mmCIF file of C-alpha atoms in Angstrom:
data_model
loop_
_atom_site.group_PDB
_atom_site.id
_atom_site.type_symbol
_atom_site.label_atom_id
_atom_site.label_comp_id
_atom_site.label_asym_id
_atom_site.label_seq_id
_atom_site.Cartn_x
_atom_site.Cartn_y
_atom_site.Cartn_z
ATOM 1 C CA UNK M 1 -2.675 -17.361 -1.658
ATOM 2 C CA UNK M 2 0.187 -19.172 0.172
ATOM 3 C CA UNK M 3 1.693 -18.524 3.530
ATOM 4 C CA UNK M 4 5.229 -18.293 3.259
ATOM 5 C CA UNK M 5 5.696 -16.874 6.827
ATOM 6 C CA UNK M 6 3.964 -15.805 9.907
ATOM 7 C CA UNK M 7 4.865 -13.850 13.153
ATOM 8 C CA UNK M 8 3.837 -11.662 15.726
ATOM 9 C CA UNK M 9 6.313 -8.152 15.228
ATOM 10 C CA UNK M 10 6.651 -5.039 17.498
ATOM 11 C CA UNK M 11 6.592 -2.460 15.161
ATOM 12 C CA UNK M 12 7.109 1.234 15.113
ATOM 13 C CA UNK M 13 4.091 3.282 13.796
ATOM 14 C CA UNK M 14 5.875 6.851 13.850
ATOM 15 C CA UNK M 15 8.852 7.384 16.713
ATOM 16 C CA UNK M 16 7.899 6.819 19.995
ATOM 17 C CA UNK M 17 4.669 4.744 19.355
ATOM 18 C CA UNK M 18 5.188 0.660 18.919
ATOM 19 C CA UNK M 19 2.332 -1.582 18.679
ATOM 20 C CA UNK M 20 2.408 -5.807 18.195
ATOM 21 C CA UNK M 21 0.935 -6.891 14.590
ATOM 22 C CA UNK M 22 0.398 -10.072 13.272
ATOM 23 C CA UNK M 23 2.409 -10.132 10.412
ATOM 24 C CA UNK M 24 2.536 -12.898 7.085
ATOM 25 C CA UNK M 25 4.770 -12.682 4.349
ATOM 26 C CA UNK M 26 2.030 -14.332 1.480
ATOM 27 C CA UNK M 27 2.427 -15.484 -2.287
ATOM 28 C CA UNK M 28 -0.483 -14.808 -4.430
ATOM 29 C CA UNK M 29 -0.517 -17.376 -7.639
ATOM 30 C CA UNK M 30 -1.953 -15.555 -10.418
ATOM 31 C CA UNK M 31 -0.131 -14.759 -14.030
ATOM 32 C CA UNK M 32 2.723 -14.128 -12.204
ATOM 33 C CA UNK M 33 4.024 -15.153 -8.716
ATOM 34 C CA UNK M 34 3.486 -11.943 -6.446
ATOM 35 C CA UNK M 35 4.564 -11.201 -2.617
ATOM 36 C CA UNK M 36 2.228 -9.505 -0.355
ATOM 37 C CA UNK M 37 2.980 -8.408 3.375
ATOM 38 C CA UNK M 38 -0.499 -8.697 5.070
ATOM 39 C CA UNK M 39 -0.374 -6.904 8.783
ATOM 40 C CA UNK M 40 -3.325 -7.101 11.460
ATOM 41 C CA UNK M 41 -3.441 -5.794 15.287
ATOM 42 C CA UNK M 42 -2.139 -8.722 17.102
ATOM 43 C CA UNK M 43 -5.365 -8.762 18.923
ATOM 44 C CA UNK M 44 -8.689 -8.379 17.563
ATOM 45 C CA UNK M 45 -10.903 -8.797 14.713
ATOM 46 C CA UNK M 46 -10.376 -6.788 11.111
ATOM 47 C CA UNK M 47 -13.101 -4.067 10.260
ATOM 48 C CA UNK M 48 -12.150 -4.369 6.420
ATOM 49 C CA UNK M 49 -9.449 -5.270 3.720
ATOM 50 C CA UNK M 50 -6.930 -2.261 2.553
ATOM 51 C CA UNK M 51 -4.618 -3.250 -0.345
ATOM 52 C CA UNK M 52 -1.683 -0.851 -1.056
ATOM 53 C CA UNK M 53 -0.148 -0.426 -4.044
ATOM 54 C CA UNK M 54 3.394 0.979 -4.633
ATOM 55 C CA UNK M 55 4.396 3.128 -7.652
ATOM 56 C CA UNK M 56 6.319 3.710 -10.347
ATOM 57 C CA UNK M 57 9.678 2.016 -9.557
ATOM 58 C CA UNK M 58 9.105 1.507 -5.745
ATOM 59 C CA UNK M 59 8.036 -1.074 -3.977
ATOM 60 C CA UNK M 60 6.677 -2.354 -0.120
ATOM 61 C CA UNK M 61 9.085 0.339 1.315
ATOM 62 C CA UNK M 62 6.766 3.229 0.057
ATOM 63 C CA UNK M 63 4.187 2.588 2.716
ATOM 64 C CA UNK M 64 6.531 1.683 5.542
ATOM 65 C CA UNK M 65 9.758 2.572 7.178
ATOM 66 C CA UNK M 66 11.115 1.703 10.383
ATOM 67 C CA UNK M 67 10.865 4.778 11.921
ATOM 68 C CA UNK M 68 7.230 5.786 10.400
ATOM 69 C CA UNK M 69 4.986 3.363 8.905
ATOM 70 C CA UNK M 70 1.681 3.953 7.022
ATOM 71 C CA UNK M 71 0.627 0.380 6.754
ATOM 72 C CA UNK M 72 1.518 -0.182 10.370
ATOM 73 C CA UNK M 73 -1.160 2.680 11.187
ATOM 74 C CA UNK M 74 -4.103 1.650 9.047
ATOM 75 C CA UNK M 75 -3.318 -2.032 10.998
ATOM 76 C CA UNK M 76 -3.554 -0.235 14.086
ATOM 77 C CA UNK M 77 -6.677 1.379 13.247
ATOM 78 C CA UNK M 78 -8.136 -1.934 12.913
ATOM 79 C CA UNK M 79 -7.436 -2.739 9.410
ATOM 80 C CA UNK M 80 -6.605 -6.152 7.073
ATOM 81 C CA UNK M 81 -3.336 -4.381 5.360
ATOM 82 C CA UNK M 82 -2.092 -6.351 2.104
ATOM 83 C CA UNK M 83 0.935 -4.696 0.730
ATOM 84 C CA UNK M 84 1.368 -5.911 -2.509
ATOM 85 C CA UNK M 85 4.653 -5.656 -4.813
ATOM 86 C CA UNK M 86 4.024 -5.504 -8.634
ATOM 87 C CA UNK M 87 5.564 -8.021 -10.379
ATOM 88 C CA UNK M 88 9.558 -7.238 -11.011
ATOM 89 C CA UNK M 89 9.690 -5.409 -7.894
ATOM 90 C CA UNK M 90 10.987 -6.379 -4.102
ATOM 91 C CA UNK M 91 9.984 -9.834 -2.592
ATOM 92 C CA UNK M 92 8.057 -10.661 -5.948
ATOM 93 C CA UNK M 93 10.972 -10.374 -8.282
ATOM 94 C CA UNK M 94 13.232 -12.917 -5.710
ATOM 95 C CA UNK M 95 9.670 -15.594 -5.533
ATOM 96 C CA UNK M 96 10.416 -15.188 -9.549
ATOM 97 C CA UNK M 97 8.576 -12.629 -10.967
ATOM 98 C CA UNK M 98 12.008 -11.259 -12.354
ATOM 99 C CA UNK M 99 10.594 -10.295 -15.823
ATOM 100 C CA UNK M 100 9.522 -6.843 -16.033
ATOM 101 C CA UNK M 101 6.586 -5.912 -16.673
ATOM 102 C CA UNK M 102 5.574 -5.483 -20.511
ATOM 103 C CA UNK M 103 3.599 -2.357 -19.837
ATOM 104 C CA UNK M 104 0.808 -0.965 -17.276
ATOM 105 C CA UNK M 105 -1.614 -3.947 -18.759
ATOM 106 C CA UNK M 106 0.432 -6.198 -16.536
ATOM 107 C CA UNK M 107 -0.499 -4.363 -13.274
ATOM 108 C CA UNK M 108 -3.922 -3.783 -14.479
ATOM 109 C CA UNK M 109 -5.097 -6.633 -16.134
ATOM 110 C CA UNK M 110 -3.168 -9.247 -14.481
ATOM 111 C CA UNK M 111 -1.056 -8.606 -10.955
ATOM 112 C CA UNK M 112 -3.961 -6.531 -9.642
ATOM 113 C CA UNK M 113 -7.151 -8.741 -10.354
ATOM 114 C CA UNK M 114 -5.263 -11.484 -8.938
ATOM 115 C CA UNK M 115 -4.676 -9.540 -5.612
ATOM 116 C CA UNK M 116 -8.040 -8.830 -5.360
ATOM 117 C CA UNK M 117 -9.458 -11.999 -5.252
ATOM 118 C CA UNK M 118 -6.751 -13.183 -3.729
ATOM 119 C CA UNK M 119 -7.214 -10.894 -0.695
ATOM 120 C CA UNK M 120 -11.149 -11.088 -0.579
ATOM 121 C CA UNK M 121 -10.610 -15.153 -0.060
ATOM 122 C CA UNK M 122 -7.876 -14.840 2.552
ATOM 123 C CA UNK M 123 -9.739 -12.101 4.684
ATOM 124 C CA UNK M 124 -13.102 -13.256 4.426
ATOM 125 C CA UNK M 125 -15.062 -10.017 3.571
ATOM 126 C CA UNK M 126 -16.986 -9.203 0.474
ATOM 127 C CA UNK M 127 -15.018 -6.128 -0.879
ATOM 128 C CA UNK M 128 -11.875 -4.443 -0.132
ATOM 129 C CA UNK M 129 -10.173 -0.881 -0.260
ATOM 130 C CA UNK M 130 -7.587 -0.109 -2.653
ATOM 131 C CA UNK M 131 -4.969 2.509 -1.964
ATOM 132 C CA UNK M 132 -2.797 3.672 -4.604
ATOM 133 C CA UNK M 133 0.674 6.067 -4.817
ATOM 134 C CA UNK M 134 1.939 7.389 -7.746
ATOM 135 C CA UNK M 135 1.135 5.292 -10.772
ATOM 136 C CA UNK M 136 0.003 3.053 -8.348
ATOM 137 C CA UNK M 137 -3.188 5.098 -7.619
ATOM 138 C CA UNK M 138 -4.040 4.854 -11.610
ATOM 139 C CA UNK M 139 -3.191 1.453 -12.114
ATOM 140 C CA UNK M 140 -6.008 1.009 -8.860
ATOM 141 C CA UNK M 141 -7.820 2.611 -10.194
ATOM 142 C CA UNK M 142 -8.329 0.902 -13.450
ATOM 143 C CA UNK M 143 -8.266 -2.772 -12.250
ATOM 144 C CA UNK M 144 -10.929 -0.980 -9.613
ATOM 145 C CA UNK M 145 -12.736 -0.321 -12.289
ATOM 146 C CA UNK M 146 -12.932 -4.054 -13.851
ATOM 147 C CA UNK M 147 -14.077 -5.501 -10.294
ATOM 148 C CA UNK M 148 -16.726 -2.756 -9.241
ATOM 149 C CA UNK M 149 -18.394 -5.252 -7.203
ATOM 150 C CA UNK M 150 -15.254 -6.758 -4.949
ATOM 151 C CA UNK M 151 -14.222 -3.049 -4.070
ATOM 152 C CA UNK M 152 -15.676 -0.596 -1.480
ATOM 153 C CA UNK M 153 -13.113 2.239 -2.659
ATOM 154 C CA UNK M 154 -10.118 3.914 -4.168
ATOM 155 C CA UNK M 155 -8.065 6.155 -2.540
ATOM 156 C CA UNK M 156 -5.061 7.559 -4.815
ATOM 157 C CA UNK M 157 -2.432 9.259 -3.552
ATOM 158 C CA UNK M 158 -0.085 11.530 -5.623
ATOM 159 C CA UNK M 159 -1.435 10.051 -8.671
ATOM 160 C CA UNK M 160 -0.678 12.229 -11.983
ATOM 161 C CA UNK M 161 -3.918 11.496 -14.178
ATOM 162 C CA UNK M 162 -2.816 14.107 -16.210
ATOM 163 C CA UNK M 163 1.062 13.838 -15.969
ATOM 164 C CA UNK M 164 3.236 17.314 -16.658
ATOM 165 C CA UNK M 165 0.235 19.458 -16.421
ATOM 166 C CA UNK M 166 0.835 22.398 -14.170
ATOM 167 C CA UNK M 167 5.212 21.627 -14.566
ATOM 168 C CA UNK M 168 6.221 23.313 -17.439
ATOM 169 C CA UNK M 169 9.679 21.630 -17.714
ATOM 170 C CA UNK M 170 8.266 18.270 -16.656
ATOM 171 C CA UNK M 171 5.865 18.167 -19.082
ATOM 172 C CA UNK M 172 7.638 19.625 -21.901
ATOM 173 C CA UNK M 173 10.545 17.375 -21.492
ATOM 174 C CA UNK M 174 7.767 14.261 -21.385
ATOM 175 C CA UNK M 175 6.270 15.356 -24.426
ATOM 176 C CA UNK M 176 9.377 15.338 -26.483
ATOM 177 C CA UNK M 177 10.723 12.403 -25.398
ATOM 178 C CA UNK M 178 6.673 11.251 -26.340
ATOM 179 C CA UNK M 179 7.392 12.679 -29.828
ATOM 180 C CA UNK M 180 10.737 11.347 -30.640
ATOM 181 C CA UNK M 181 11.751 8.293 -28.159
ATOM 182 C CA UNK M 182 8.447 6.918 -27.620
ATOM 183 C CA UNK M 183 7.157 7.245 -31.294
ATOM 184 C CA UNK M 184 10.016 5.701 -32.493
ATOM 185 C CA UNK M 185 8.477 2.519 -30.304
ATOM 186 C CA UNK M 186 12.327 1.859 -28.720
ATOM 187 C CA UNK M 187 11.229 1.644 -25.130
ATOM 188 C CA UNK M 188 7.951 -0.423 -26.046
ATOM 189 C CA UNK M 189 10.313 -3.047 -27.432
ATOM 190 C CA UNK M 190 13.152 -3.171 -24.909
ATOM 191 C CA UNK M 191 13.520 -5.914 -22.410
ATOM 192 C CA UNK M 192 15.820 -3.710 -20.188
ATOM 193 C CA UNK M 193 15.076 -1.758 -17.228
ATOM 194 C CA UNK M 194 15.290 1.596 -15.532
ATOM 195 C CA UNK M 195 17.751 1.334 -12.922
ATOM 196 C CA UNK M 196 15.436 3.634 -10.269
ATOM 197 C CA UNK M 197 17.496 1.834 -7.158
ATOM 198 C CA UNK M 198 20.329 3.285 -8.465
ATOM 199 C CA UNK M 199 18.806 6.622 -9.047
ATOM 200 C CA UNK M 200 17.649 6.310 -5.683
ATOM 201 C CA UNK M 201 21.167 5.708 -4.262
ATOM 202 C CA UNK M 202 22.514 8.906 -6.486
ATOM 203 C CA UNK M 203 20.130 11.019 -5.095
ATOM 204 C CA UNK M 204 20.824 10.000 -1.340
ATOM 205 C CA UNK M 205 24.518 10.829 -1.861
ATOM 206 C CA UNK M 206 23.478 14.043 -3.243
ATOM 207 C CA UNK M 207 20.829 14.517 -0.006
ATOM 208 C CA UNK M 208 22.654 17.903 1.014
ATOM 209 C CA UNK M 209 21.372 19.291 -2.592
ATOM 210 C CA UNK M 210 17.957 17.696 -2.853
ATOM 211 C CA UNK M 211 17.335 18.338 0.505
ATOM 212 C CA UNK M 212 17.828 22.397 0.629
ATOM 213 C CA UNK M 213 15.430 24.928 -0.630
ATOM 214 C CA UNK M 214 18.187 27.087 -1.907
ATOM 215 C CA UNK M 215 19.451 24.237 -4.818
ATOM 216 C CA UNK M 216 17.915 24.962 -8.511
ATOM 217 C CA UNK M 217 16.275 21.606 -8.524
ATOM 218 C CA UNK M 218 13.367 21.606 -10.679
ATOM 219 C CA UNK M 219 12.297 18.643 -10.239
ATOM 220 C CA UNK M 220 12.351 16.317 -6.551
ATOM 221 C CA UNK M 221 11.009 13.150 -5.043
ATOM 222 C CA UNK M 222 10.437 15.060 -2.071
ATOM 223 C CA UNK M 223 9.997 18.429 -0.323
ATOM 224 C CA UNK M 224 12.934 19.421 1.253
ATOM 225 C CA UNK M 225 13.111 18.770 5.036
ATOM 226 C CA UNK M 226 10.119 16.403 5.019
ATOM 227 C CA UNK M 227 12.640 13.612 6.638
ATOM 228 C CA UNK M 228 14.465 13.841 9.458
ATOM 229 C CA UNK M 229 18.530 13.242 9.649
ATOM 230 C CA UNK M 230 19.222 9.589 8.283
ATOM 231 C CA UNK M 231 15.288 8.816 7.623
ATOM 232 C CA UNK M 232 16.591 9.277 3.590
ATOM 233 C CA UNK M 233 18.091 5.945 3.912
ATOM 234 C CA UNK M 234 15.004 4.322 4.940
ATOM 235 C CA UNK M 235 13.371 5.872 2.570
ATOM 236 C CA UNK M 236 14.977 4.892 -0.762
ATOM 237 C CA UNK M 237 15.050 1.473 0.302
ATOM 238 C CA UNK M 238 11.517 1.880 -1.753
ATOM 239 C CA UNK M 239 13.406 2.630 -5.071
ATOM 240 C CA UNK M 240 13.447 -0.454 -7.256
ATOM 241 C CA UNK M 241 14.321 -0.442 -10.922
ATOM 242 C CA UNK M 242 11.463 -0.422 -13.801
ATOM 243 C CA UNK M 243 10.989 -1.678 -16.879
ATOM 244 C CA UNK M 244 11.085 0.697 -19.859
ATOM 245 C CA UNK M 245 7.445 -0.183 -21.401
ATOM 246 C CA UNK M 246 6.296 1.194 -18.818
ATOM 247 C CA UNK M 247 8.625 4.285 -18.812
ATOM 248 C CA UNK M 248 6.989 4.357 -22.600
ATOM 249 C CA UNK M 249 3.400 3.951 -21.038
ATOM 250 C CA UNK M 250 3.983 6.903 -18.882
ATOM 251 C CA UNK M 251 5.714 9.106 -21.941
ATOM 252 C CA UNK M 252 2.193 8.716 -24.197
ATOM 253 C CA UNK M 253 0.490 9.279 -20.980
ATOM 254 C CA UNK M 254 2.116 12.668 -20.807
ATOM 255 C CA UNK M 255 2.169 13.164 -24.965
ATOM 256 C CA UNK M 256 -1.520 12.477 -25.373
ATOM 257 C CA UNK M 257 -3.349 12.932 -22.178
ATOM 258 C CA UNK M 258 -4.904 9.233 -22.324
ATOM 259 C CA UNK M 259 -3.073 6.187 -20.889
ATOM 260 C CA UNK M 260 -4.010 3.000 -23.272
ATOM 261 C CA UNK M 261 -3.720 -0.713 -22.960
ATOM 262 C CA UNK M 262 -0.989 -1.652 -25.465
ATOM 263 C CA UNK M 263 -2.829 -4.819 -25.996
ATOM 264 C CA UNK M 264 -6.604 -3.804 -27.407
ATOM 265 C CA UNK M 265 -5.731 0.658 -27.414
ATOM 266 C CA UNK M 266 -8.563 0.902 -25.279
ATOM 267 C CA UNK M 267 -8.009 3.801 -22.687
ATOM 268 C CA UNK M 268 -6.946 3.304 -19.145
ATOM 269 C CA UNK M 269 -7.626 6.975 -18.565
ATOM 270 C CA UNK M 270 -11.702 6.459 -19.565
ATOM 271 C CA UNK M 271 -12.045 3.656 -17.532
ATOM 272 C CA UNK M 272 -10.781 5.744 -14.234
ATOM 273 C CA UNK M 273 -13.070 8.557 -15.299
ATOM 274 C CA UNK M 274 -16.308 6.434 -15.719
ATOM 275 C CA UNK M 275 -15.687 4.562 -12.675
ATOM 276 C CA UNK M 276 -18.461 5.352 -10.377
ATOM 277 C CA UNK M 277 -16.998 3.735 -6.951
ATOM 278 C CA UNK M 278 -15.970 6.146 -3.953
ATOM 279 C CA UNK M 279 -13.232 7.870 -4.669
ATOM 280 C CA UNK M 280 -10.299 9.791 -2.255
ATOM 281 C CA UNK M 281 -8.106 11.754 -4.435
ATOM 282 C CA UNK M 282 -4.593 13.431 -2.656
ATOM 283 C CA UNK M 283 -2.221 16.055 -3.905
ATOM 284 C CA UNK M 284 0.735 17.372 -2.320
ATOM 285 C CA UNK M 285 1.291 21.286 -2.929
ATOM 286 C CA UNK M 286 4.960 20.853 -3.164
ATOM 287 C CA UNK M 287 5.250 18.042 -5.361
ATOM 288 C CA UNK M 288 6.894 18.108 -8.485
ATOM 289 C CA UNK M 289 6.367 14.707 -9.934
ATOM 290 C CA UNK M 290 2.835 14.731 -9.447
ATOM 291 C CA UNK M 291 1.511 18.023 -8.505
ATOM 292 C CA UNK M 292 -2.451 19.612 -8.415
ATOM 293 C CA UNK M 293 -2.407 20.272 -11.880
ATOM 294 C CA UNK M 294 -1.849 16.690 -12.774
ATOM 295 C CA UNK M 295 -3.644 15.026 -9.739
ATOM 296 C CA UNK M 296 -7.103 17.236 -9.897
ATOM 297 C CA UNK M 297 -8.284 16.227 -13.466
ATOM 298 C CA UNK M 298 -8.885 12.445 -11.900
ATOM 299 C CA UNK M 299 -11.516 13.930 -9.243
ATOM 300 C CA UNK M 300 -12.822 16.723 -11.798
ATOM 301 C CA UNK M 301 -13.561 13.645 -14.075
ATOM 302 C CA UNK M 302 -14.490 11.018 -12.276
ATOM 303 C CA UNK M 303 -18.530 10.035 -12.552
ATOM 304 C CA UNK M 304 -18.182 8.841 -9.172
ATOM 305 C CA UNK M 305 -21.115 10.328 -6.542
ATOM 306 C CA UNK M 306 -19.044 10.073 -3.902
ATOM 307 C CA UNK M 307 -15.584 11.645 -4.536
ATOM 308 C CA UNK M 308 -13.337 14.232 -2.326
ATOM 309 C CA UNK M 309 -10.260 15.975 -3.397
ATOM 310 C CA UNK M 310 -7.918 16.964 -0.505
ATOM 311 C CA UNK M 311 -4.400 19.369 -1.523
ATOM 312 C CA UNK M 312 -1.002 18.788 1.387
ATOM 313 C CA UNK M 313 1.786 20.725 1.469
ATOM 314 C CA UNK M 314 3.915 17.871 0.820
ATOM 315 C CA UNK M 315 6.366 16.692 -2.006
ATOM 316 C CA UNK M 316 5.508 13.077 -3.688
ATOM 317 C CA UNK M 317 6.889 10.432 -1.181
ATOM 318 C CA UNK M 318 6.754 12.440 1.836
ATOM 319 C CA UNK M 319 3.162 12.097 1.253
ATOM 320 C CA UNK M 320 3.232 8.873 2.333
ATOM 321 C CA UNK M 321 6.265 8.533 4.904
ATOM 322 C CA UNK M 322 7.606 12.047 5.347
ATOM 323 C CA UNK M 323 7.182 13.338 8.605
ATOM 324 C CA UNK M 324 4.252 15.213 8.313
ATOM 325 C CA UNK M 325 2.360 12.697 6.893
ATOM 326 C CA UNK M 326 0.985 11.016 10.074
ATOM 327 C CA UNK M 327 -0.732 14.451 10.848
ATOM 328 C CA UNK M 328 -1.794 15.682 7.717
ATOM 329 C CA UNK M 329 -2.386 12.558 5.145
ATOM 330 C CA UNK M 330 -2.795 9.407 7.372
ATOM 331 C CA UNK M 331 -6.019 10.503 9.742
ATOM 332 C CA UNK M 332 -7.977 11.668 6.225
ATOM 333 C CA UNK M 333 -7.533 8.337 4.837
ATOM 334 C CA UNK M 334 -8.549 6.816 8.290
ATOM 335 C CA UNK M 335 -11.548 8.741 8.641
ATOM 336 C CA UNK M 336 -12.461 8.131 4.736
ATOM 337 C CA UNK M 337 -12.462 4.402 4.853
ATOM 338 C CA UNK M 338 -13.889 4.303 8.669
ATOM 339 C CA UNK M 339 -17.085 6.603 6.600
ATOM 340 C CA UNK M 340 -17.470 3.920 4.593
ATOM 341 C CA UNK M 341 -16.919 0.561 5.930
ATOM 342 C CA UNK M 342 -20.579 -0.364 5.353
ATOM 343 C CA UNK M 343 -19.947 -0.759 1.638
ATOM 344 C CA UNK M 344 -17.495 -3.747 2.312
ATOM 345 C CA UNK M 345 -20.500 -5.938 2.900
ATOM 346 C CA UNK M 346 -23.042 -3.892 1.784
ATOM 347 C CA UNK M 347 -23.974 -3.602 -2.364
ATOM 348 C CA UNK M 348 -24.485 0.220 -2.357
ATOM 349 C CA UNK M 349 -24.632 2.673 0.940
ATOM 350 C CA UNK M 350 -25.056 6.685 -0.039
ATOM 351 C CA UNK M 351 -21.930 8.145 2.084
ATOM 352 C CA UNK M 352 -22.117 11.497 1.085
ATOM 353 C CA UNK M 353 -23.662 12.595 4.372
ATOM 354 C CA UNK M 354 -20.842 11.122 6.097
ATOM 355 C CA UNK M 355 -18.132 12.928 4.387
#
């Protein structure tokens, strides 16, 4: 891991409340060159690691605004934040990581090993917490699941294990595109990708719609009124395009219930299911990408002996940055990883009591 930058930054954690971090900009060197904003009280010693990963089409901007920051508050509650961008996306496409990803195998099986090791040799501690939005959350969950014994934790966060369930016209639209576009293999082979960024920039001109309660919208990135006047613009600064394969990936995902490596078939969705490590799982009641009915399953079926399921009433980024979320999301996941902070030196500590 390479420094490419370092600085001490007042930052705002949600209006009204600044704190100083110590802030790097870092490269981690693994298949593919990868950029990673790492953020630490300015004074004081870490308790543990957190690594954050963005989702589908997103990137850094998902966990942090300037006018409310997630990462900013888990480094104010005393914690080593590494906010990681997928390869293709943000700081990682301009250090060169400009090819798209060929698939979810990419995040799993290559960016997000190499962050974890990454991370455990720059911070010093034996294990780390991984915090995932989105697809994010899965693909955590997975590469969590090939390095049980470098992580304390998952936390996912608006992560659709079983995408479309509960959304009749978002799952019925995935599953025929699943049975005509993605059996037809056209996405799997195309180089090209989903212009989300623009997306993003379509819906902010159309705020006024997407915003109101009263607009037949069936389907929204957020619940209406979850950001204040101009926060919007902040906000889908965190759109960033993605590549089709994994557009594909996420169409059998819906189609067949299992999400598989592309590479071997083995499932994705088994390994998060059998993965025994601690396990946070967060829906939002309003969302619409990702709501209960797809987010449950993943605590329902996980083997883990130390899982919690907690429903919002929240759409799917608003989760994370909407205004609410410092009240509602952000002190859950503190208190969660502040229960178990033994297991990031320990081998195995029973938490359950602690919940």
């Amino acid at each position: 891991m390479t420094t490419l930058s370092k600085e001490t930054v007042a930052q705002r954690i949600t209006p009204g409340r600044i704190r100083w971090f110590r802030k790097e900009i870092l490269q981690v060197s693994g298949p593919e060159r990868l950029a990673v904003v790492r953020k630490r009280r300015a004074e004081g010693e870490a308790v543990a690691p957190v690594i954050l990963v963005h989702g589908f089409g997103q990137n850094r901007y998902a966990w942090h605004m300037p006018e409310r920051s997630f990462a900013n508050y888990l480094a104010d509650r005393g914690y080593d934040v590494f906010n990681v961008e997928l390869r293709g996306h943000g700081r990682s496409a301009e250090l060169g990581s400009a090819r798209s990803s060929q698939g979810i195998d990419d995040y799993i099986r290559g960016d997000l090993p190499a962050v974890i090791d990454a991370v455990l040799a720059r911070s010093g501690f034996d294990k780390a917490f991984i915090l995932g939005h989105s697809l994010g959350g899965l693909c955590a969950s997975a590469a969590a699941a090939t390095r049980m014994d470098k992580i304390a934790g998952v936390v996912t966060i608006g992560s659709p294990h079983a995408l479309g369930r509960g959304h009749l016209l978002l799952g019925s639209g995935l599953k025929l595109l699943g049975h005509t576009v993605g059996s037809s293999g056209v996405f799997r082979k195309s180089s090209m990708k989903l212009p989300v960024d623009l997306i993003g920039k379509a819906l902010h001109a159309a705020r006024f719609a997407f915003d109101s309660n009263f607009a037949p919208i069936p389907v929204r990135g957020w619940k209406p009124g979850a950001f204040e006047a101009g926060e919007l613009a902040s906000y889908v600064r965190s759109f960033d395009a993605e590549s089709f394969s994994t557009v594909d990936d996420l169409i059998r995902l819906a189609a067949t219930g299992e999400m598989r490596s592309r590479l071997d078939g083995s499932s994705f969705t088994q390994l998060i299911e059998h993965n025994e490590l601690p396990l946070l799982a967060i829906s939002g009641g309003s969302d619409s990408l990702a709501n209960p009915g797809a987010v449950k399953p993943l605590y329902d079926r996980s083997r883990s002996r130390d899982k919690q399921y907690m429903k919002v009433d929240a759409g799917h980024g608003d989760l994370l940055v909407g205004k609410n979320a410092p009240e509602d999301v952000w002190p859950v996941v503190a208190g969660w990883l502040d229960a178990r902070r033994p297991l990031v030196a320990d081998q195995f500590v029973d938490t359950r009591r602690s919940a």
